[in-house]
GROMACS .gro file of C-alpha atoms in nm:
model
  451
    1UNK     CA    1   0.000   0.000   0.000
    2UNK     CA    2   0.142   0.338  -0.102
    3UNK     CA    3   0.173   0.578   0.189
    4UNK     CA    4   0.169   0.885  -0.037
    5UNK     CA    5  -0.073   0.923  -0.326
    6UNK     CA    6   0.073   0.934  -0.677
    7UNK     CA    7  -0.211   1.158  -0.793
    8UNK     CA    8  -0.024   1.475  -0.889
    9UNK     CA    9  -0.346   1.674  -0.904
   10UNK     CA   10  -0.376   1.637  -0.526
   11UNK     CA   11  -0.046   1.813  -0.462
   12UNK     CA   12  -0.121   2.075  -0.727
   13UNK     CA   13  -0.465   2.149  -0.584
   14UNK     CA   14  -0.328   2.149  -0.230
   15UNK     CA   15  -0.073   2.417  -0.315
   16UNK     CA   16  -0.302   2.621  -0.541
   17UNK     CA   17  -0.567   2.639  -0.268
   18UNK     CA   18  -0.339   2.648   0.036
   19UNK     CA   19  -0.105   2.929  -0.066
   20UNK     CA   20  -0.370   3.202  -0.103
   21UNK     CA   21  -0.554   3.084   0.210
   22UNK     CA   22  -0.228   3.075   0.409
   23UNK     CA   23  -0.133   3.420   0.283
   24UNK     CA   24  -0.479   3.549   0.372
   25UNK     CA   25  -0.444   3.403   0.721
   26UNK     CA   26  -0.099   3.557   0.752
   27UNK     CA   27  -0.227   3.897   0.647
   28UNK     CA   28  -0.520   3.870   0.890
   29UNK     CA   29  -0.271   3.775   1.159
   30UNK     CA   30  -0.052   4.070   1.063
   31UNK     CA   31  -0.344   4.305   1.130
   32UNK     CA   32  -0.370   4.168   1.486
   33UNK     CA   33   0.009   4.178   1.522
   34UNK     CA   34   0.012   4.543   1.416
   35UNK     CA   35  -0.244   4.623   1.687
   36UNK     CA   36  -0.044   4.432   1.947
   37UNK     CA   37   0.295   4.578   1.856
   38UNK     CA   38   0.173   4.936   1.834
   39UNK     CA   39  -0.038   4.921   2.150
   40UNK     CA   40   0.247   4.732   2.316
   41UNK     CA   41   0.445   5.055   2.299
   42UNK     CA   42   0.181   5.208   2.528
   43UNK     CA   43   0.258   4.965   2.812
   44UNK     CA   44   0.143   4.637   2.970
   45UNK     CA   45  -0.209   4.757   3.058
   46UNK     CA   46  -0.279   4.867   2.700
   47UNK     CA   47  -0.157   4.547   2.537
   48UNK     CA   48  -0.349   4.341   2.794
   49UNK     CA   49  -0.665   4.547   2.735
   50UNK     CA   50  -0.647   4.506   2.357
   51UNK     CA   51  -0.577   4.135   2.405
   52UNK     CA   52  -0.884   4.093   2.625
   53UNK     CA   53  -1.094   4.299   2.383
   54UNK     CA   54  -0.959   4.085   2.104
   55UNK     CA   55  -1.092   3.774   2.278
   56UNK     CA   56  -1.442   3.885   2.184
   57UNK     CA   57  -1.334   3.905   1.819
   58UNK     CA   58  -1.188   3.556   1.856
   59UNK     CA   59  -1.513   3.435   2.010
   60UNK     CA   60  -1.708   3.592   1.723
   61UNK     CA   61  -1.476   3.422   1.474
   62UNK     CA   62  -1.555   3.089   1.635
   63UNK     CA   63  -1.931   3.139   1.613
   64UNK     CA   64  -1.923   3.276   1.259
   65UNK     CA   65  -1.663   3.013   1.171
   66UNK     CA   66  -1.918   2.741   1.246
   67UNK     CA   67  -2.154   2.895   0.992
   68UNK     CA   68  -1.873   2.942   0.741
   69UNK     CA   69  -1.773   2.579   0.796
   70UNK     CA   70  -2.126   2.466   0.714
   71UNK     CA   71  -2.122   2.678   0.397
   72UNK     CA   72  -1.785   2.537   0.296
   73UNK     CA   73  -1.858   2.170   0.365
   74UNK     CA   74  -2.202   2.160   0.204
   75UNK     CA   75  -2.116   2.387  -0.090
   76UNK     CA   76  -1.791   2.200  -0.165
   77UNK     CA   77  -1.978   1.870  -0.193
   78UNK     CA   78  -2.236   2.029  -0.424
   79UNK     CA   79  -1.947   2.176  -0.622
   80UNK     CA   80  -1.827   1.820  -0.677
   81UNK     CA   81  -2.168   1.761  -0.839
   82UNK     CA   82  -2.152   2.093  -1.032
   83UNK     CA   83  -2.483   2.204  -0.872
   84UNK     CA   84  -2.440   2.583  -0.851
   85UNK     CA   85  -2.807   2.659  -0.783
   86UNK     CA   86  -2.797   2.465  -0.458
   87UNK     CA   87  -2.470   2.638  -0.367
   88UNK     CA   88  -2.634   2.981  -0.408
   89UNK     CA   89  -2.913   2.886  -0.169
   90UNK     CA   90  -2.664   2.748   0.083
   91UNK     CA   91  -2.473   3.077   0.072
   92UNK     CA   92  -2.793   3.276   0.125
   93UNK     CA   93  -2.889   3.066   0.428
   94UNK     CA   94  -2.540   3.102   0.574
   95UNK     CA   95  -2.535   3.479   0.530
   96UNK     CA   96  -2.867   3.512   0.715
   97UNK     CA   97  -2.732   3.313   1.009
   98UNK     CA   98  -2.396   3.489   1.029
   99UNK     CA   99  -2.550   3.838   1.020
  100UNK     CA  100  -2.775   3.738   1.309
  101UNK     CA  101  -2.470   3.631   1.511
  102UNK     CA  102  -2.286   3.954   1.427
  103UNK     CA  103  -2.583   4.163   1.538
  104UNK     CA  104  -2.600   3.992   1.878
  105UNK     CA  105  -2.227   4.041   1.942
  106UNK     CA  106  -2.240   4.405   1.834
  107UNK     CA  107  -2.530   4.489   2.066
  108UNK     CA  108  -2.382   4.316   2.370
  109UNK     CA  109  -2.039   4.477   2.331
  110UNK     CA  110  -2.177   4.824   2.251
  111UNK     CA  111  -2.395   4.837   2.562
  112UNK     CA  112  -2.188   4.638   2.815
  113UNK     CA  113  -1.815   4.672   2.726
  114UNK     CA  114  -1.682   4.702   3.083
  115UNK     CA  115  -1.891   4.411   3.210
  116UNK     CA  116  -1.775   4.191   2.925
  117UNK     CA  117  -1.405   4.268   2.978
  118UNK     CA  118  -1.464   4.225   3.352
  119UNK     CA  119  -1.561   3.863   3.288
  120UNK     CA  120  -1.203   3.791   3.187
  121UNK     CA  121  -1.001   3.990   3.441
  122UNK     CA  122  -1.050   4.189   3.766
  123UNK     CA  123  -0.762   4.428   3.682
  124UNK     CA  124  -0.925   4.775   3.661
  125UNK     CA  125  -0.653   4.920   3.437
  126UNK     CA  126  -0.694   4.636   3.189
  127UNK     CA  127  -1.075   4.663   3.204
  128UNK     CA  128  -1.059   5.035   3.126
  129UNK     CA  129  -0.832   4.993   2.825
  130UNK     CA  130  -1.021   4.688   2.698
  131UNK     CA  131  -1.361   4.861   2.727
  132UNK     CA  132  -1.235   5.166   2.534
  133UNK     CA  133  -1.122   4.933   2.256
  134UNK     CA  134  -1.432   4.713   2.259
  135UNK     CA  135  -1.703   4.983   2.248
  136UNK     CA  136  -1.565   5.099   1.910
  137UNK     CA  137  -1.439   4.780   1.748
  138UNK     CA  138  -1.773   4.602   1.807
  139UNK     CA  139  -1.924   4.793   1.514
  140UNK     CA  140  -1.688   4.605   1.282
  141UNK     CA  141  -1.846   4.268   1.367
  142UNK     CA  142  -2.128   4.276   1.110
  143UNK     CA  143  -1.887   4.365   0.831
  144UNK     CA  144  -1.650   4.090   0.942
  145UNK     CA  145  -1.923   3.824   0.948
  146UNK     CA  146  -2.051   3.911   0.601
  147UNK     CA  147  -1.704   3.922   0.448
  148UNK     CA  148  -1.597   3.588   0.593
  149UNK     CA  149  -1.917   3.416   0.478
  150UNK     CA  150  -1.859   3.537   0.122
  151UNK     CA  151  -1.494   3.429   0.134
  152UNK     CA  152  -1.602   3.082   0.250
  153UNK     CA  153  -1.850   3.069  -0.039
  154UNK     CA  154  -1.576   3.150  -0.289
  155UNK     CA  155  -1.340   2.894  -0.135
  156UNK     CA  156  -1.603   2.623  -0.171
  157UNK     CA  157  -1.586   2.664  -0.550
  158UNK     CA  158  -1.205   2.673  -0.545
  159UNK     CA  159  -1.163   3.051  -0.564
  160UNK     CA  160  -0.913   3.130  -0.289
  161UNK     CA  161  -0.723   3.431  -0.427
  162UNK     CA  162  -0.991   3.689  -0.349
  163UNK     CA  163  -0.965   3.628   0.024
  164UNK     CA  164  -0.592   3.694   0.007
  165UNK     CA  165  -0.643   4.015  -0.193
  166UNK     CA  166  -0.909   4.145   0.044
  167UNK     CA  167  -0.690   4.078   0.347
  168UNK     CA  168  -0.393   4.246   0.179
  169UNK     CA  169  -0.583   4.570   0.130
  170UNK     CA  170  -0.714   4.543   0.486
  171UNK     CA  171  -0.360   4.505   0.620
  172UNK     CA  172  -0.233   4.817   0.444
  173UNK     CA  173  -0.537   5.014   0.557
  174UNK     CA  174  -0.512   4.894   0.915
  175UNK     CA  175  -0.140   4.953   0.963
  176UNK     CA  176  -0.157   5.300   0.809
  177UNK     CA  177  -0.453   5.402   1.023
  178UNK     CA  178  -0.302   5.240   1.333
  179UNK     CA  179   0.011   5.450   1.299
  180UNK     CA  180  -0.189   5.767   1.244
  181UNK     CA  181  -0.456   5.715   1.509
  182UNK     CA  182  -0.268   5.539   1.791
  183UNK     CA  183   0.026   5.781   1.800
  184UNK     CA  184  -0.133   6.094   1.650
  185UNK     CA  185   0.056   6.119   1.321
  186UNK     CA  186  -0.028   6.319   1.004
  187UNK     CA  187  -0.236   6.568   1.202
  188UNK     CA  188  -0.461   6.309   1.368
  189UNK     CA  189  -0.511   6.305   1.748
  190UNK     CA  190  -0.327   6.040   1.953
  191UNK     CA  191  -0.613   5.809   2.052
  192UNK     CA  192  -0.422   5.509   2.191
  193UNK     CA  193  -0.626   5.188   2.202
  194UNK     CA  194  -0.931   5.373   2.065
  195UNK     CA  195  -0.726   5.457   1.757
  196UNK     CA  196  -0.649   5.088   1.708
  197UNK     CA  197  -1.022   5.010   1.729
  198UNK     CA  198  -1.116   5.280   1.476
  199UNK     CA  199  -0.848   5.152   1.236
  200UNK     CA  200  -0.988   4.799   1.262
  201UNK     CA  201  -1.345   4.921   1.200
  202UNK     CA  202  -1.250   5.110   0.886
  203UNK     CA  203  -1.047   4.813   0.761
  204UNK     CA  204  -1.348   4.580   0.800
  205UNK     CA  205  -1.570   4.819   0.603
  206UNK     CA  206  -1.312   4.827   0.323
  207UNK     CA  207  -1.296   4.444   0.323
  208UNK     CA  208  -1.672   4.413   0.283
  209UNK     CA  209  -1.684   4.669   0.002
  210UNK     CA  210  -1.415   4.489  -0.199
  211UNK     CA  211  -1.574   4.149  -0.142
  212UNK     CA  212  -1.915   4.277  -0.257
  213UNK     CA  213  -1.766   4.417  -0.579
  214UNK     CA  214  -1.595   4.086  -0.652
  215UNK     CA  215  -1.897   3.867  -0.582
  216UNK     CA  216  -2.148   4.077  -0.775
  217UNK     CA  217  -1.931   4.213  -1.059
  218UNK     CA  218  -1.629   3.992  -1.121
  219UNK     CA  219  -1.694   3.628  -1.020
  220UNK     CA  220  -1.808   3.404  -1.306
  221UNK     CA  221  -1.839   3.069  -1.126
  222UNK     CA  222  -2.150   3.147  -0.922
  223UNK     CA  223  -2.261   3.482  -1.072
  224UNK     CA  224  -2.440   3.580  -0.752
  225UNK     CA  225  -2.695   3.859  -0.755
  226UNK     CA  226  -2.836   4.057  -0.465
  227UNK     CA  227  -3.172   3.884  -0.519
  228UNK     CA  228  -3.005   3.546  -0.448
  229UNK     CA  229  -2.966   3.648  -0.084
  230UNK     CA  230  -3.343   3.676  -0.050
  231UNK     CA  231  -3.400   3.324  -0.182
  232UNK     CA  232  -3.395   3.014   0.031
  233UNK     CA  233  -3.482   2.645   0.025
  234UNK     CA  234  -3.659   2.458   0.304
  235UNK     CA  235  -3.478   2.128   0.243
  236UNK     CA  236  -3.136   2.289   0.216
  237UNK     CA  237  -3.207   2.496   0.527
  238UNK     CA  238  -3.288   2.173   0.705
  239UNK     CA  239  -2.958   2.023   0.584
  240UNK     CA  240  -2.772   2.341   0.680
  241UNK     CA  241  -2.910   2.324   1.033
  242UNK     CA  242  -2.864   1.948   1.058
  243UNK     CA  243  -2.500   1.947   0.950
  244UNK     CA  244  -2.422   2.302   1.054
  245UNK     CA  245  -2.534   2.264   1.416
  246UNK     CA  246  -2.255   2.020   1.510
  247UNK     CA  247  -2.004   2.250   1.338
  248UNK     CA  248  -2.145   2.557   1.512
  249UNK     CA  249  -2.168   2.357   1.835
  250UNK     CA  250  -1.801   2.270   1.805
  251UNK     CA  251  -1.723   2.637   1.757
  252UNK     CA  252  -1.931   2.722   2.066
  253UNK     CA  253  -1.728   2.470   2.263
  254UNK     CA  254  -1.411   2.635   2.140
  255UNK     CA  255  -1.564   2.969   2.235
  256UNK     CA  256  -1.616   2.836   2.586
  257UNK     CA  257  -1.259   2.712   2.578
  258UNK     CA  258  -1.128   3.054   2.471
  259UNK     CA  259  -1.331   3.229   2.741
  260UNK     CA  260  -1.209   2.977   2.995
  261UNK     CA  261  -0.850   3.035   2.885
  262UNK     CA  262  -0.889   3.410   2.927
  263UNK     CA  263  -1.068   3.383   3.261
  264UNK     CA  264  -0.813   3.141   3.406
  265UNK     CA  265  -0.508   3.336   3.286
  266UNK     CA  266  -0.687   3.664   3.371
  267UNK     CA  267  -0.673   3.568   3.740
  268UNK     CA  268  -0.295   3.603   3.722
  269UNK     CA  269  -0.134   3.949   3.706
  270UNK     CA  270  -0.112   4.165   3.394
  271UNK     CA  271   0.240   4.033   3.319
  272UNK     CA  272   0.103   3.682   3.266
  273UNK     CA  273  -0.184   3.815   3.052
  274UNK     CA  274   0.053   4.018   2.836
  275UNK     CA  275   0.294   3.723   2.811
  276UNK     CA  276   0.013   3.497   2.697
  277UNK     CA  277  -0.089   3.758   2.440
  278UNK     CA  278   0.261   3.763   2.292
  279UNK     CA  279   0.294   3.383   2.293
  280UNK     CA  280  -0.046   3.331   2.133
  281UNK     CA  281   0.041   3.587   1.867
  282UNK     CA  282   0.353   3.386   1.774
  283UNK     CA  283   0.139   3.072   1.783
  284UNK     CA  284  -0.104   3.234   1.537
  285UNK     CA  285   0.186   3.328   1.309
  286UNK     CA  286   0.315   2.970   1.311
  287UNK     CA  287  -0.038   2.840   1.257
  288UNK     CA  288  -0.112   3.029   0.935
  289UNK     CA  289   0.059   2.790   0.692
  290UNK     CA  290  -0.093   2.484   0.857
  291UNK     CA  291  -0.436   2.641   0.867
  292UNK     CA  292  -0.417   2.730   0.498
  293UNK     CA  293  -0.318   2.376   0.403
  294UNK     CA  294  -0.585   2.229   0.631
  295UNK     CA  295  -0.848   2.450   0.464
  296UNK     CA  296  -0.725   2.328   0.126
  297UNK     CA  297  -0.760   1.967   0.243
  298UNK     CA  298  -1.121   2.044   0.346
  299UNK     CA  299  -1.208   2.174  -0.001
  300UNK     CA  300  -1.041   1.879  -0.176
  301UNK     CA  301  -1.211   1.633   0.061
  302UNK     CA  302  -1.559   1.782   0.013
  303UNK     CA  303  -1.523   1.792  -0.364
  304UNK     CA  304  -1.392   1.432  -0.378
  305UNK     CA  305  -1.677   1.300  -0.161
  306UNK     CA  306  -1.935   1.489  -0.369
  307UNK     CA  307  -1.789   1.336  -0.685
  308UNK     CA  308  -1.812   0.987  -0.530
  309UNK     CA  309  -1.438   0.908  -0.555
  310UNK     CA  310  -1.408   0.724  -0.225
  311UNK     CA  311  -1.101   0.508  -0.294
  312UNK     CA  312  -0.911   0.813  -0.413
  313UNK     CA  313  -1.003   0.993  -0.090
  314UNK     CA  314  -0.854   0.707   0.112
  315UNK     CA  315  -0.524   0.764  -0.068
  316UNK     CA  316  -0.547   1.132   0.010
  317UNK     CA  317  -0.615   1.060   0.379
  318UNK     CA  318  -0.295   0.859   0.420
  319UNK     CA  319  -0.097   1.131   0.245
  320UNK     CA  320  -0.244   1.407   0.462
  321UNK     CA  321  -0.141   1.231   0.784
  322UNK     CA  322   0.223   1.204   0.680
  323UNK     CA  323   0.247   1.555   0.536
  324UNK     CA  324   0.097   1.725   0.841
  325UNK     CA  325   0.299   1.530   1.095
  326UNK     CA  326   0.612   1.652   0.918
  327UNK     CA  327   0.473   2.005   0.903
  328UNK     CA  328   0.402   1.993   1.276
  329UNK     CA  329   0.758   1.895   1.362
  330UNK     CA  330   0.895   2.171   1.139
  331UNK     CA  331   0.659   2.435   1.281
  332UNK     CA  332   0.734   2.341   1.641
  333UNK     CA  333   1.107   2.377   1.575
  334UNK     CA  334   1.048   2.719   1.416
  335UNK     CA  335   0.860   2.842   1.724
  336UNK     CA  336   1.147   2.730   1.948
  337UNK     CA  337   1.402   2.913   1.733
  338UNK     CA  338   1.196   3.229   1.672
  339UNK     CA  339   1.062   3.297   2.022
  340UNK     CA  340   1.350   3.513   2.148
  341UNK     CA  341   1.372   3.753   1.850
  342UNK     CA  342   0.991   3.766   1.827
  343UNK     CA  343   0.946   3.863   2.192
  344UNK     CA  344   1.220   4.122   2.143
  345UNK     CA  345   0.993   4.302   1.895
  346UNK     CA  346   0.774   4.412   2.188
  347UNK     CA  347   0.995   4.698   2.302
  348UNK     CA  348   0.751   4.841   2.557
  349UNK     CA  349   0.692   4.529   2.770
  350UNK     CA  350   0.850   4.458   3.106
  351UNK     CA  351   1.107   4.187   3.185
  352UNK     CA  352   0.839   3.995   3.375
  353UNK     CA  353   0.613   3.988   3.070
  354UNK     CA  354   0.900   3.879   2.844
  355UNK     CA  355   0.988   3.599   3.088
  356UNK     CA  356   0.637   3.459   3.088
  357UNK     CA  357   0.619   3.487   2.709
  358UNK     CA  358   0.935   3.274   2.679
  359UNK     CA  359   0.786   3.003   2.900
  360UNK     CA  360   0.457   2.997   2.711
  361UNK     CA  361   0.631   2.982   2.372
  362UNK     CA  362   0.826   2.677   2.486
  363UNK     CA  363   0.498   2.501   2.565
  364UNK     CA  364   0.359   2.597   2.223
  365UNK     CA  365   0.667   2.460   2.044
  366UNK     CA  366   0.568   2.116   2.174
  367UNK     CA  367   0.190   2.135   2.132
  368UNK     CA  368   0.211   2.274   1.777
  369UNK     CA  369   0.325   1.931   1.656
  370UNK     CA  370  -0.006   1.786   1.768
  371UNK     CA  371  -0.204   2.087   1.644
  372UNK     CA  372  -0.084   2.043   1.287
  373UNK     CA  373  -0.158   1.671   1.275
  374UNK     CA  374  -0.494   1.655   1.449
  375UNK     CA  375  -0.639   1.972   1.295
  376UNK     CA  376  -0.571   1.852   0.941
  377UNK     CA  377  -0.707   1.504   1.018
  378UNK     CA  378  -1.016   1.608   1.211
  379UNK     CA  379  -1.114   1.932   1.034
  380UNK     CA  380  -0.965   1.869   0.690
  381UNK     CA  381  -1.069   1.505   0.656
  382UNK     CA  382  -1.326   1.386   0.912
  383UNK     CA  383  -1.541   1.700   0.932
  384UNK     CA  384  -1.517   1.788   0.562
  385UNK     CA  385  -1.572   1.421   0.477
  386UNK     CA  386  -1.918   1.441   0.634
  387UNK     CA  387  -1.882   1.313   0.992
  388UNK     CA  388  -1.933   1.653   1.156
  389UNK     CA  389  -2.090   1.506   1.472
  390UNK     CA  390  -1.778   1.312   1.572
  391UNK     CA  391  -1.556   1.619   1.584
  392UNK     CA  392  -1.814   1.807   1.791
  393UNK     CA  393  -1.842   1.525   2.045
  394UNK     CA  394  -1.467   1.490   2.076
  395UNK     CA  395  -1.409   1.865   2.118
  396UNK     CA  396  -1.679   1.874   2.387
  397UNK     CA  397  -1.518   1.588   2.576
  398UNK     CA  398  -1.167   1.732   2.575
  399UNK     CA  399  -1.260   2.093   2.652
  400UNK     CA  400  -1.514   2.029   2.927
  401UNK     CA  401  -1.363   1.719   3.087
  402UNK     CA  402  -0.988   1.754   3.030
  403UNK     CA  403  -0.860   2.100   2.936
  404UNK     CA  404  -1.055   2.339   3.158
  405UNK     CA  405  -1.078   2.116   3.468
  406UNK     CA  406  -0.704   2.039   3.464
  407UNK     CA  407  -0.619   2.410   3.423
  408UNK     CA  408  -0.855   2.518   3.703
  409UNK     CA  409  -0.724   2.251   3.940
  410UNK     CA  410  -0.359   2.333   3.867
  411UNK     CA  411  -0.426   2.708   3.914
  412UNK     CA  412  -0.608   2.647   4.244
  413UNK     CA  413  -0.316   2.434   4.366
  414UNK     CA  414  -0.078   2.724   4.299
  415UNK     CA  415   0.096   2.576   3.995
  416UNK     CA  416   0.323   2.809   3.797
  417UNK     CA  417   0.165   2.996   3.507
  418UNK     CA  418   0.348   2.791   3.242
  419UNK     CA  419   0.201   2.466   3.378
  420UNK     CA  420  -0.151   2.610   3.378
  421UNK     CA  421  -0.089   2.725   3.021
  422UNK     CA  422   0.027   2.372   2.929
  423UNK     CA  423  -0.296   2.227   3.070
  424UNK     CA  424  -0.491   2.466   2.848
  425UNK     CA  425  -0.306   2.328   2.543
  426UNK     CA  426  -0.283   1.959   2.637
  427UNK     CA  427  -0.569   1.850   2.411
  428UNK     CA  428  -0.360   1.936   2.106
  429UNK     CA  429  -0.144   1.632   2.179
  430UNK     CA  430  -0.415   1.401   2.316
  431UNK     CA  431  -0.640   1.443   2.011
  432UNK     CA  432  -0.370   1.300   1.786
  433UNK     CA  433  -0.430   0.949   1.917
  434UNK     CA  434  -0.804   0.975   1.856
  435UNK     CA  435  -0.749   1.120   1.508
  436UNK     CA  436  -0.510   0.840   1.408
  437UNK     CA  437  -0.758   0.560   1.478
  438UNK     CA  438  -1.058   0.753   1.344
  439UNK     CA  439  -0.892   0.812   1.007
  440UNK     CA  440  -0.800   0.444   0.975
  441UNK     CA  441  -1.166   0.340   1.016
  442UNK     CA  442  -1.281   0.542   0.709
  443UNK     CA  443  -1.635   0.546   0.855
  444UNK     CA  444  -1.624   0.927   0.841
  445UNK     CA  445  -1.678   0.943   0.464
  446UNK     CA  446  -2.041   1.053   0.412
  447UNK     CA  447  -2.205   1.220   0.113
  448UNK     CA  448  -2.425   1.505   0.244
  449UNK     CA  449  -2.573   1.619  -0.087
  450UNK     CA  450  -2.928   1.562  -0.213
  451UNK     CA  451  -2.993   1.403  -0.551
   0.00000   0.00000   0.00000
């Protein structure tokens, strides 16, 4: 049995789809990095406040990501059948759901910013900075949700370049406005963290405008019209809810996990919070290539299942496991080597913060090996292959019964911050064993389309 597939189209499609998605993820990451680096110059309280405010954005991404995942998985399988009319209805249903989520998040954060930041930390200085950031940036949420849903729709039909282009323009816009509004350059007032929030809001509006022009004026695969977003289909809505709920549920679980992470680390001092912010930023940078390739695997998997090429998919599954294990080892080594110069980029942080960041990065260098392998197997193969319920159940088990309890217990027992942080990341290694045996069973391959 060949361990790696000889189908050259797999490697070609993997690169063609992964490179633009990875670049888009990198650019999106760079926007967050720009916020962190520039606000980091304002001191520990500012960087911690933006980090805590950014947790709401991360939580929103998880909720909207569940809807985008449903769009991607269902639409990709219909793309394998060349059924564009069903894809249009799936996109319409997804947009309705994601705009509803964005509206809820916007309202909560606009009216209760201090209470929301206060959930994560009791530090009054951090709460003040985080609330100033959140009460402005929350108005970007609707634009973000719409843009990401449309990008997912384009990815499902193997159009990945537009997401990269949109993020590139957003990066330039965000960095330019950050510099002007945070520090008061070019005649603008120095607004600190509020300037970072305004820059992000304007960048999201620009993203949505570009995406709308592409979808309605340039794309020739789906040829969407505004009227398509007012059309729906009862059967497809039922499928969307049926298969989308476990995906969205999994994202909710990860939202709980992210909130738990912030609440547990938020009980430490601001040096630990800032150190975790820096370490997680490096983790996100290391994650972009893997995430892009994993997204490409999802598209290839959905299309292959929809086309009914099951034996070919089994070849692909074996290949994915080997490729992503190697990528995990490489990425973990890169984190270990890059942590010192990366932390050195944060000129305004204290020695205590830098020390914690070093410890946390060391933990991430180990867990990233597992992240690369299990994420590609579980999200790229199992979930995209049709067994969305399995991934939801497994995520629920690990988050609620392993990750959060172990972190809470270790924190209560007075364990050092790095050990608590390791407990919060332990599932990334443990899931690898589950993923290995699940892939070998091949009972995750399920066609979700209607004839």
